[in-house]
Amino acid sequence: MNGAESLVRTLVAGGVDTCFANPGTSEMHFVAALDRVDGMRCVLVLFEGIATGAADGYARMAEKPAATLLHLGPGLANGLANLHNATKASSPIVNIVGDHATYHLNYDAPLTSDIEGAAKPFSGWVRTSPNATRVAADGAAAIAAARTAPGQVATLILPADTAWNEGGGPAAVAEVPKRVRVSQDRIKDVAKALHSGEPAMVLLGGLALRQRGLDLAGRICAKTGAKIMAQTFVGRIERGAGRVPVDRLPYPVDQARATLAGLKHLVLVGSRIPVAFFAYPDKPSLMASEDTDFLTLARGEEDALDALEKLADELDAQSVPSQAANLVPPSLAIGAITGASLSQSLGALIPENAIVVDESISTGAGFFAATWNSQPHTWLQNMGGSIGLGMPMATGAAIACPNRPVLNLQADGSAMYAIQSLWTQVREGLNITTVLFNNRSYACLRDELTKVGAQNVGRKALDMLDLSRPDIDFTGLAKSMGVAAARVTTMDDFNIEVARGLATPGPYLVEVQIA
Amino acid sequence: MNGAESLVRTLVAGGVDTCFANPGTSEMHFVAALDRVDGMRCVLVLFEGIATGAADGYARMAEKPAATLLHLGPGLANGLANLHNATKASSPIVNIVGDHATYHLNYDAPLTSDIEGAAKPFSGWVRTSPNATRVAADGAAAIAAARTAPGQVATLILPADTAWNEGGGPAAVAEVPKRVRVSQDRIKDVAKALHSGEPAMVLLGGLALRQRGLDLAGRICAKTGAKIMAQTFVGRIERGAGRVPVDRLPYPVDQARATLAGLKHLVLVGSRIPVAFFAYPDKPSLMASEDTDFLTLARGEEDALDALEKLADELDAQSVPSQAANLVPPSLAIGAITGASLSQSLGALIPENAIVVDESISTGAGFFAATWNSQPHTWLQNMGGSIGLGMPMATGAAIACPNRPVLNLQADGSAMYAIQSLWTQVREGLNITTVLFNNRSYACLRDELTKVGAQNVGRKALDMLDLSRPDIDFTGLAKSMGVAAARVTTMDDFNIEVARGLATPGPYLVEVQIA
């Protein structure tokens, strides 16, 4: 058994049974091993950023890592932006990168580059396997590293001769340590602050945004009068009927500061101290006021659910009535397309158990708020700010959860970073409805141009934010890759087409013309 | 004048008058400065790899750097693969990457990453500007670094406050040292080897592939009986009538070794010791036999043209008749589409003064050989092996040379890495005819799968090389971005449509169905 087969068997035995791949020559032995090993689903993508973004979406929903398979330094490079996003979301990924045979690196062939150097800024763990007898153990170590709480990108570099030489057979994956439970002292400190009657907010992130975390946090806040809120961007949140509804801290600096003003205690549960997404001249980086104390109940890598349980016990909040939402979806909006009407219809249309991927950016500013009493669903967002994640993340989420409909709320500019994802969605028959909001611009940047204080903005600058010369025909683009698609210009057609997309097996794209 | 305007004025005064951009919030002051500074053409792209690949194509044709404008670490990351290609081609690029304001980096906002760390593996020079008064001088240093022979990627990182704070006005660019001339001793050593009558080859790369270099090398080889050849991949070569025709060293290891077998002397002129593109089990990494002596006439950064002049003088070869090709283009092929018929028609169709961008990969294996007596043209190839360069490189070459037709010979798999380039081609009205060879596969990898010795290859492995589920409709895809396009299935229609594309102002795409 060669090194490649030893590695693939290690991955499958270690629970890594999905691989998002764009392989080349150096990875051919890994590819050939797929036919000799049962249990690995290998998903071909047309661009490496789709592999890494799909692995992120997969990890969030499957709660375990997928592998990638990338071709040397440049193939890794193409995947780095979505590894950045995955890193910020603490998504576990076993990121496998082929390299030249070890002895061939001396010759500086065209594809030679410093792969470890390129990987390190976007990986929590990096290792180059030295030979075929070690590659299985290195693969096992990569799985363990990826799964170490809160989850991270583990990059394993695979020189071609470690794949084709005789290997040592599969290796076992070491048990991954459980999340650390927080100390009773910390529970008591937070309980005391919340019990004080002073203005307080519980800010949720990470695992605290799952159904049980929301439930506990809802009871705790109901009991103590503390406000409850989620961080600005959420990697994954359970939402809709049966889940405690929480708003997200606003993105604009002034709104965020107003929301946090006057707080004496800000309790962080799987979240971090809120900071501005970007700096702006004459605006602070920190969103809370100087008078606010930060109390960490649980860091991202700690057991937030256990901490919330104990805090609820400490505060005698377990018996408080559930704060979960009832199923009262809004009615369908009709008439002209506006942000408000889109929010309303989406709240009505989200199907039970849907996965909503949100890269709707400026058009979608109000979407989240409209879904708290919709059908129960899961909401995913970009955690790293590198746009272009939506299409790949929807792809990976659909692979992880074949029985759940995926609704991808997608802005036009960000869609064009990885539009090739549609091809993989057809190939794999994924039930993804992409709702493409076409406003023919990087609309968010028009706002940012003002906020950073740019003066006397003229035509050349505004041209850099304009996607209307030429207009992109997303319906035609989708069809060119085999995706059924329709364009809508009224809410009436929007309602019909989104419903049709959700009811149609395989991918579907609804292009929404935004005025 | 703020830092951004100081930098833009420095760039324009330093001859950098073209910027390929995909900006975000951190770069808004640079964008706003474009309206206050005359002389900077800013070209918007939909994905950062198009910016860096276009800058590579631009540099090869303009013989000076363009700037890029990329959005923080992930924006840089998306551009790295084509920076790899540019590095291997020694293309000068002033690669500008925005970052958070210096004081905001402490807060680890979502888009924070180690930008210098990400840039270093793919840049010859990296600097983060510390403040607005220094940014112009840092920009000037970046230009000088990029232009230092043989040319390199100079990455300048621009924290947002270095752009918006008061700057020091433009800075002057230091004079770039001329290329080093090689010693007379080296000339004499090479002359002695070529004069010996022993089997010898002159292997050309870099500047030696320009018209004057080819002319001199042609006379030298005619005089001495040495073989003449270009390296396997050429960054830029002048070709067709009036230029000395040279073949390129074959890509397959066995063919390359057969071509070099029996040589006593291999003279490197702007080229490097030939090595295998990939390692294969049981094949050597070096292409020349152990008996071959390597003699370097000029390294990539040295003055190869001066060295060839002196060598021709030393060998009394200047008076040898020109070895340049006459204009005898092949006739148009008709009937079924085959590799040979495509080669023949392309040889006939290449217009005078065309720029041919070659990312045709497996379909195009024979194209180059068929063009030696075509109309005079320039041929560009990928030097780094990271596929996906063709579409961006054609875009940049067309921006550099608005009066020259660009013929982009493009494989399907590699096209899909940066197909969004078509949008920029429409926006800028570029005269690019893309000939898209659609064989519905990563065909080169089928061959590589065998060559690396993969055994018992089955369906799952072959699926990873297959682009036919679904078929991509490149004609529809092009039209969705506003590019006129046609699909051809016979050579007769191929001839008509390629000619139509070349005669049509703006971009055009001809999709060639390969059986």
PDB file of C-alpha atoms in Angstrom, chain A residues 37-152:
ATOM      1  CA  VAL A  37     -10.645   2.935  -0.646  1.00  0.00           C
ATOM      2  CA  ASP A  38     -14.351   2.879   0.105  1.00  0.00           C
ATOM      3  CA  GLY A  39     -16.038   5.690   1.915  1.00  0.00           C
ATOM      4  CA  MET A  40     -14.367   8.844   0.583  1.00  0.00           C
ATOM      5  CA  ARG A  41     -16.597  11.222  -1.386  1.00  0.00           C
ATOM      6  CA  CYS A  42     -14.391  13.351  -3.587  1.00  0.00           C
ATOM      7  CA  VAL A  43     -16.019  16.531  -4.907  1.00  0.00           C
ATOM      8  CA  LEU A  44     -14.385  18.228  -7.880  1.00  0.00           C
ATOM      9  CA  VAL A  45     -14.349  22.030  -7.983  1.00  0.00           C
ATOM     10  CA  LEU A  46     -13.154  24.312 -10.779  1.00  0.00           C
ATOM     11  CA  PHE A  47     -11.180  26.665  -8.526  1.00  0.00           C
ATOM     12  CA  GLU A  48      -9.416  26.061  -5.232  1.00  0.00           C
ATOM     13  CA  GLY A  49     -11.219  28.819  -3.325  1.00  0.00           C
ATOM     14  CA  ILE A  50     -14.364  26.784  -3.832  1.00  0.00           C
ATOM     15  CA  ALA A  51     -12.695  23.764  -2.218  1.00  0.00           C
ATOM     16  CA  THR A  52     -11.682  25.666   0.901  1.00  0.00           C
ATOM     17  CA  GLY A  53     -14.939  27.629   1.163  1.00  0.00           C
ATOM     18  CA  ALA A  54     -16.960  24.454   0.724  1.00  0.00           C
ATOM     19  CA  ALA A  55     -14.874  22.769   3.410  1.00  0.00           C
ATOM     20  CA  ASP A  56     -15.742  25.669   5.717  1.00  0.00           C
ATOM     21  CA  GLY A  57     -19.467  25.320   5.031  1.00  0.00           C
ATOM     22  CA  TYR A  58     -19.234  21.562   5.397  1.00  0.00           C
ATOM     23  CA  ALA A  59     -17.448  21.805   8.755  1.00  0.00           C
ATOM     24  CA  ARG A  60     -20.005  24.218  10.184  1.00  0.00           C
ATOM     25  CA  MET A  61     -22.854  21.849   9.382  1.00  0.00           C
ATOM     26  CA  ALA A  62     -21.212  18.422   9.748  1.00  0.00           C
ATOM     27  CA  GLU A  63     -19.328  19.468  12.888  1.00  0.00           C
ATOM     28  CA  LYS A  64     -16.271  17.645  11.631  1.00  0.00           C
ATOM     29  CA  PRO A  65     -13.573  18.384   9.079  1.00  0.00           C
ATOM     30  CA  ALA A  66     -13.603  17.669   5.385  1.00  0.00           C
ATOM     31  CA  ALA A  67     -10.332  17.368   3.506  1.00  0.00           C
ATOM     32  CA  THR A  68      -9.253  19.513   0.599  1.00  0.00           C
ATOM     33  CA  LEU A  69      -6.860  18.471  -2.149  1.00  0.00           C
ATOM     34  CA  LEU A  70      -4.922  21.340  -3.698  1.00  0.00           C
ATOM     35  CA  HIS A  71      -2.115  21.519  -6.242  1.00  0.00           C
ATOM     36  CA  LEU A  72       1.175  22.874  -4.873  1.00  0.00           C
ATOM     37  CA  GLY A  73       1.769  26.443  -3.674  1.00  0.00           C
ATOM     38  CA  PRO A  74      -0.384  28.231  -6.240  1.00  0.00           C
ATOM     39  CA  GLY A  75      -3.298  25.846  -5.720  1.00  0.00           C
ATOM     40  CA  LEU A  76      -3.016  26.526  -2.001  1.00  0.00           C
ATOM     41  CA  ALA A  77      -2.759  30.259  -2.718  1.00  0.00           C
ATOM     42  CA  ASN A  78      -6.066  30.197  -4.575  1.00  0.00           C
ATOM     43  CA  GLY A  79      -7.648  28.634  -1.505  1.00  0.00           C
ATOM     44  CA  LEU A  80      -6.140  30.924   1.130  1.00  0.00           C
ATOM     45  CA  ALA A  81      -8.818  33.621   1.231  1.00  0.00           C
ATOM     46  CA  ASN A  82     -11.478  31.127   2.239  1.00  0.00           C
ATOM     47  CA  LEU A  83      -9.047  29.471   4.663  1.00  0.00           C
ATOM     48  CA  HIS A  84      -8.855  32.928   6.225  1.00  0.00           C
ATOM     49  CA  ASN A  85     -12.638  32.924   6.532  1.00  0.00           C
ATOM     50  CA  ALA A  86     -12.589  29.386   7.929  1.00  0.00           C
ATOM     51  CA  THR A  87      -9.943  30.328  10.464  1.00  0.00           C
ATOM     52  CA  LYS A  88     -12.027  33.245  11.740  1.00  0.00           C
ATOM     53  CA  ALA A  89     -15.019  30.880  11.981  1.00  0.00           C
ATOM     54  CA  SER A  90     -12.932  28.259  13.825  1.00  0.00           C
ATOM     55  CA  SER A  91     -13.925  25.695  11.203  1.00  0.00           C
ATOM     56  CA  PRO A  92     -11.925  22.456  11.252  1.00  0.00           C
ATOM     57  CA  ILE A  93     -10.381  21.642   7.869  1.00  0.00           C
ATOM     58  CA  VAL A  94      -7.757  19.061   6.874  1.00  0.00           C
ATOM     59  CA  ASN A  95      -6.132  21.089   4.113  1.00  0.00           C
ATOM     60  CA  ILE A  96      -4.018  18.797   1.938  1.00  0.00           C
ATOM     61  CA  VAL A  97      -1.566  20.344  -0.504  1.00  0.00           C
ATOM     62  CA  GLY A  98       0.516  18.342  -2.933  1.00  0.00           C
ATOM     63  CA  ASP A  99       4.131  19.265  -3.583  1.00  0.00           C
ATOM     64  CA  HIS A 100       6.932  18.128  -5.813  1.00  0.00           C
ATOM     65  CA  ALA A 101       8.723  14.929  -4.867  1.00  0.00           C
ATOM     66  CA  THR A 102      11.165  15.748  -2.079  1.00  0.00           C
ATOM     67  CA  TYR A 103      14.252  15.232  -4.236  1.00  0.00           C
ATOM     68  CA  HIS A 104      12.798  17.349  -7.064  1.00  0.00           C
ATOM     69  CA  LEU A 105      12.541  20.491  -4.921  1.00  0.00           C
ATOM     70  CA  ASN A 106      16.282  21.111  -5.366  1.00  0.00           C
ATOM     71  CA  TYR A 107      15.746  21.864  -9.045  1.00  0.00           C
ATOM     72  CA  ASP A 108      13.427  24.846  -8.639  1.00  0.00           C
ATOM     73  CA  ALA A 109      10.995  23.645 -11.294  1.00  0.00           C
ATOM     74  CA  PRO A 110       8.336  26.199 -12.329  1.00  0.00           C
ATOM     75  CA  LEU A 111       5.724  25.194  -9.755  1.00  0.00           C
ATOM     76  CA  THR A 112       8.172  25.266  -6.842  1.00  0.00           C
ATOM     77  CA  SER A 113       7.315  27.706  -4.055  1.00  0.00           C
ATOM     78  CA  ASP A 114       7.476  28.063  -0.290  1.00  0.00           C
ATOM     79  CA  ILE A 115       4.271  26.197   0.533  1.00  0.00           C
ATOM     80  CA  GLU A 116       4.782  26.204   4.290  1.00  0.00           C
ATOM     81  CA  GLY A 117       5.401  29.936   4.191  1.00  0.00           C
ATOM     82  CA  ALA A 118       2.221  30.510   2.220  1.00  0.00           C
ATOM     83  CA  ALA A 119       0.168  28.249   4.493  1.00  0.00           C
ATOM     84  CA  LYS A 120       1.255  29.586   7.867  1.00  0.00           C
ATOM     85  CA  PRO A 121      -0.623  32.908   7.893  1.00  0.00           C
ATOM     86  CA  PHE A 122      -3.882  31.038   7.251  1.00  0.00           C
ATOM     87  CA  SER A 123      -3.416  27.767   9.156  1.00  0.00           C
ATOM     88  CA  GLY A 124      -3.320  26.870  12.832  1.00  0.00           C
ATOM     89  CA  TRP A 125      -1.139  23.824  12.122  1.00  0.00           C
ATOM     90  CA  VAL A 126       1.246  23.140   9.229  1.00  0.00           C
ATOM     91  CA  ARG A 127       3.361  20.058   8.536  1.00  0.00           C
ATOM     92  CA  THR A 128       5.219  18.713   5.507  1.00  0.00           C
ATOM     93  CA  SER A 129       5.268  14.940   5.501  1.00  0.00           C
ATOM     94  CA  PRO A 130       8.861  13.711   5.069  1.00  0.00           C
ATOM     95  CA  ASN A 131       8.239  10.277   3.550  1.00  0.00           C
ATOM     96  CA  ALA A 132       5.671   7.653   2.650  1.00  0.00           C
ATOM     97  CA  THR A 133       5.948   5.708   5.884  1.00  0.00           C
ATOM     98  CA  ARG A 134       5.164   8.849   7.891  1.00  0.00           C
ATOM     99  CA  VAL A 135       2.371  10.298   5.799  1.00  0.00           C
ATOM    100  CA  ALA A 136      -0.447   8.328   7.437  1.00  0.00           C
ATOM    101  CA  ALA A 137       0.633   9.400  10.918  1.00  0.00           C
ATOM    102  CA  ASP A 138       0.953  12.964   9.713  1.00  0.00           C
ATOM    103  CA  GLY A 139      -2.552  12.744   8.299  1.00  0.00           C
ATOM    104  CA  ALA A 140      -3.832  11.462  11.628  1.00  0.00           C
ATOM    105  CA  ALA A 141      -2.078  14.341  13.377  1.00  0.00           C
ATOM    106  CA  ALA A 142      -3.704  16.782  10.942  1.00  0.00           C
ATOM    107  CA  ILE A 143      -7.161  15.437  11.780  1.00  0.00           C
ATOM    108  CA  ALA A 144      -6.480  15.749  15.502  1.00  0.00           C
ATOM    109  CA  ALA A 145      -5.136  19.278  15.028  1.00  0.00           C
ATOM    110  CA  ALA A 146      -8.115  20.354  12.919  1.00  0.00           C
ATOM    111  CA  ARG A 147     -10.540  19.016  15.518  1.00  0.00           C
ATOM    112  CA  THR A 148      -8.868  20.593  18.524  1.00  0.00           C
ATOM    113  CA  ALA A 149     -11.337  23.094  19.973  1.00  0.00           C
ATOM    114  CA  PRO A 150     -12.519  25.475  18.732  1.00  0.00           C
ATOM    115  CA  GLY A 151     -11.428  23.975  15.368  1.00  0.00           C
ATOM    116  CA  GLN A 152      -8.765  25.167  12.981  1.00  0.00           C
TER     117      GLN A 152
END
